[in-house]
Coordinates of C-alpha atoms in Angstrom, one line a residue:
M1 CA 11.3 -3.3 -1.1
A2 CA 7.6 -4.3 -0.7
Y3 CA 5.5 -1.8 1.2
D4 CA 2.2 -2.1 3.0
V5 CA -0.4 0.4 4.4
A6 CA 0.9 0.3 7.9
Q7 CA 4.4 1.3 6.8
L8 CA 3.1 4.2 4.8
L9 CA 1.0 5.5 7.7
E10 CA 4.2 5.6 9.9
M11 CA 6.3 7.5 7.4
S12 CA 6.8 11.3 7.6
Q13 CA 5.6 13.5 4.8
Q14 CA 9.2 13.9 3.6
Q15 CA 9.6 10.1 3.5
L16 CA 6.4 9.7 1.5
D17 CA 7.5 12.5 -0.9
D18 CA 10.9 10.8 -1.3
L19 CA 9.3 7.4 -2.0
F20 CA 7.0 9.0 -4.6
R21 CA 10.0 10.7 -6.3
E22 CA 12.0 7.4 -6.4
S23 CA 9.1 5.3 -7.8
P24 CA 8.2 4.7 -11.4
A25 CA 4.7 5.6 -12.8
G26 CA 4.0 1.9 -13.5
D27 CA 1.1 0.8 -15.7
I28 CA -2.3 2.3 -15.5
P29 CA -4.1 -0.1 -13.1
N30 CA -7.3 -1.9 -13.9
G31 CA -9.9 -3.1 -11.5
E32 CA -10.9 -2.4 -7.9
A33 CA -8.4 -1.0 -5.4
E34 CA -8.7 -0.6 -1.7
G35 CA -7.8 2.9 -0.7
T36 CA -6.4 4.4 2.4
A37 CA -6.1 8.2 3.0
I38 CA -2.8 9.3 4.6
I39 CA -3.5 12.4 6.7
A40 CA -1.1 13.6 9.4
P41 CA 1.6 11.1 8.2
G42 CA 4.0 9.8 10.8
T43 CA 1.8 10.8 13.7
R44 CA -0.2 8.7 16.2
Y45 CA -3.4 10.1 14.6
S46 CA -2.7 8.9 11.0
E47 CA -4.1 5.3 11.4
S48 CA -7.3 6.5 13.3
I49 CA -8.0 9.2 10.7
A50 CA -7.5 6.7 7.9
K51 CA -10.0 4.2 9.5
I52 CA -12.6 6.9 10.0
I53 CA -12.3 8.2 6.4
N54 CA -12.4 4.6 5.0
Y55 CA -15.5 3.8 6.9
F56 CA -17.6 6.9 6.4
G57 CA -16.2 8.6 3.3
W58 CA -13.9 6.9 0.8
Q59 CA -13.0 3.2 0.4
G60 CA -11.0 3.3 -2.9
K61 CA -11.2 3.5 -6.6
V62 CA -12.4 1.3 -9.5
F63 CA -10.3 1.7 -12.6
D64 CA -11.2 0.9 -16.2
A65 CA -7.8 1.1 -17.9
E66 CA -9.2 0.4 -21.4
K67 CA -11.5 3.4 -21.2
G68 CA -9.1 5.5 -19.2
V69 CA -11.5 6.3 -16.4
L70 CA -12.1 5.5 -12.8
K71 CA -14.8 5.9 -10.2
N72 CA -14.3 6.5 -6.5
K73 CA -16.0 4.2 -3.9
I74 CA -17.6 6.5 -1.4
T75 CA -20.1 6.5 1.5
P76 CA -20.3 3.6 4.0
F77 CA -22.0 1.6 1.2
G78 CA -19.2 1.8 -1.3
V79 CA -21.2 3.7 -4.0
E80 CA -19.2 4.1 -7.2
A81 CA -19.2 7.8 -8.1
I82 CA -17.0 10.8 -8.8
V83 CA -15.5 10.0 -12.2
A84 CA -12.0 10.9 -13.3
K85 CA -10.0 10.6 -16.5
V86 CA -6.9 8.5 -16.2
G87 CA -3.7 8.8 -18.2
K88 CA 0.1 9.4 -18.0
G89 CA 1.5 12.9 -17.4
D90 CA 4.1 14.9 -15.6
S91 CA 3.9 15.1 -11.9
W92 CA 3.5 18.4 -10.3
L93 CA 5.7 17.2 -7.4
D94 CA 8.8 16.5 -9.5
G95 CA 8.1 16.8 -13.2
K96 CA 8.6 13.1 -13.9
E97 CA 6.1 10.7 -15.4
C98 CA 3.2 9.6 -13.2
I99 CA -0.4 8.4 -13.6
V100 CA -2.7 11.4 -13.5
L101 CA -6.3 11.1 -12.2
D102 CA -8.0 14.2 -13.6
Y103 CA -11.4 15.3 -12.3
S104 CA -11.6 18.7 -14.1
A105 CA -13.8 17.6 -17.0
T106 CA -15.7 14.8 -15.4
S107 CA -17.0 16.0 -12.0
L108 CA -18.9 19.0 -10.7
V109 CA -18.1 18.0 -7.1
A110 CA -14.4 17.4 -7.6
H111 CA -13.5 19.4 -10.7
W112 CA -10.6 21.2 -8.9
I113 CA -9.0 17.9 -7.8
R114 CA -6.0 16.2 -9.4
D115 CA -4.5 13.0 -8.1
E116 CA -1.2 11.6 -9.1
I117 CA -0.1 8.0 -8.4
R118 CA 3.1 5.9 -8.8
L119 CA 3.8 2.2 -8.3
I120 CA 5.7 1.6 -5.1
S121 CA 5.3 -2.3 -4.9
P122 CA 3.5 -4.9 -7.0
N123 CA -0.2 -3.9 -7.2
F124 CA 0.4 -1.0 -4.7
Y125 CA 0.4 2.7 -5.6
L126 CA 1.2 5.8 -3.6
G127 CA -0.8 8.9 -4.5
K128 CA -0.8 12.7 -4.0
V129 CA -4.0 14.8 -4.0
Y130 CA -4.0 18.4 -5.3
W131 CA -6.7 21.0 -4.9
G132 CA -5.9 23.4 -7.7
K133 CA -2.1 23.5 -7.5
E134 CA -2.0 23.1 -3.7
R135 CA -1.1 19.7 -2.3
L136 CA -3.6 18.3 0.2
I137 CA -3.0 14.8 1.3
D138 CA -1.5 11.4 0.3
F139 CA -3.3 8.1 -0.2
C140 CA -2.5 4.6 -1.3
L141 CA -4.2 2.0 -3.5
K142 CA -3.9 -1.7 -3.1
F143 CA -5.1 -3.9 -5.9

């Protein structure tokens, strides 16, 4: 099944977790991805929160698969900053393979953050954000 951002924003947290568990890691992506934060999934607030975050804070990520790094697009101007190392690893959610976005050695601002992504549709990834070992939010990336 092909998914889109609107469908993910309407899903419950359990549905998002199940979709992540059922999805393959996929290949490490390359290039620019439009990002959407998924906060308060399945509620009437999810879409509004996503739009506010997208405008003022975070627009997505730019991957360099060959170098195994990415930069986040932040601020209303889409500044590329906050670097992470990118590679395959085991998910903290279910222990299966995922793509890990690790900020621990590359960012003073986000050194406690770890993202995990899996491919849910062609050129479309679902992600989980961890602060330390605690899960924070979900997000998606469309290439």
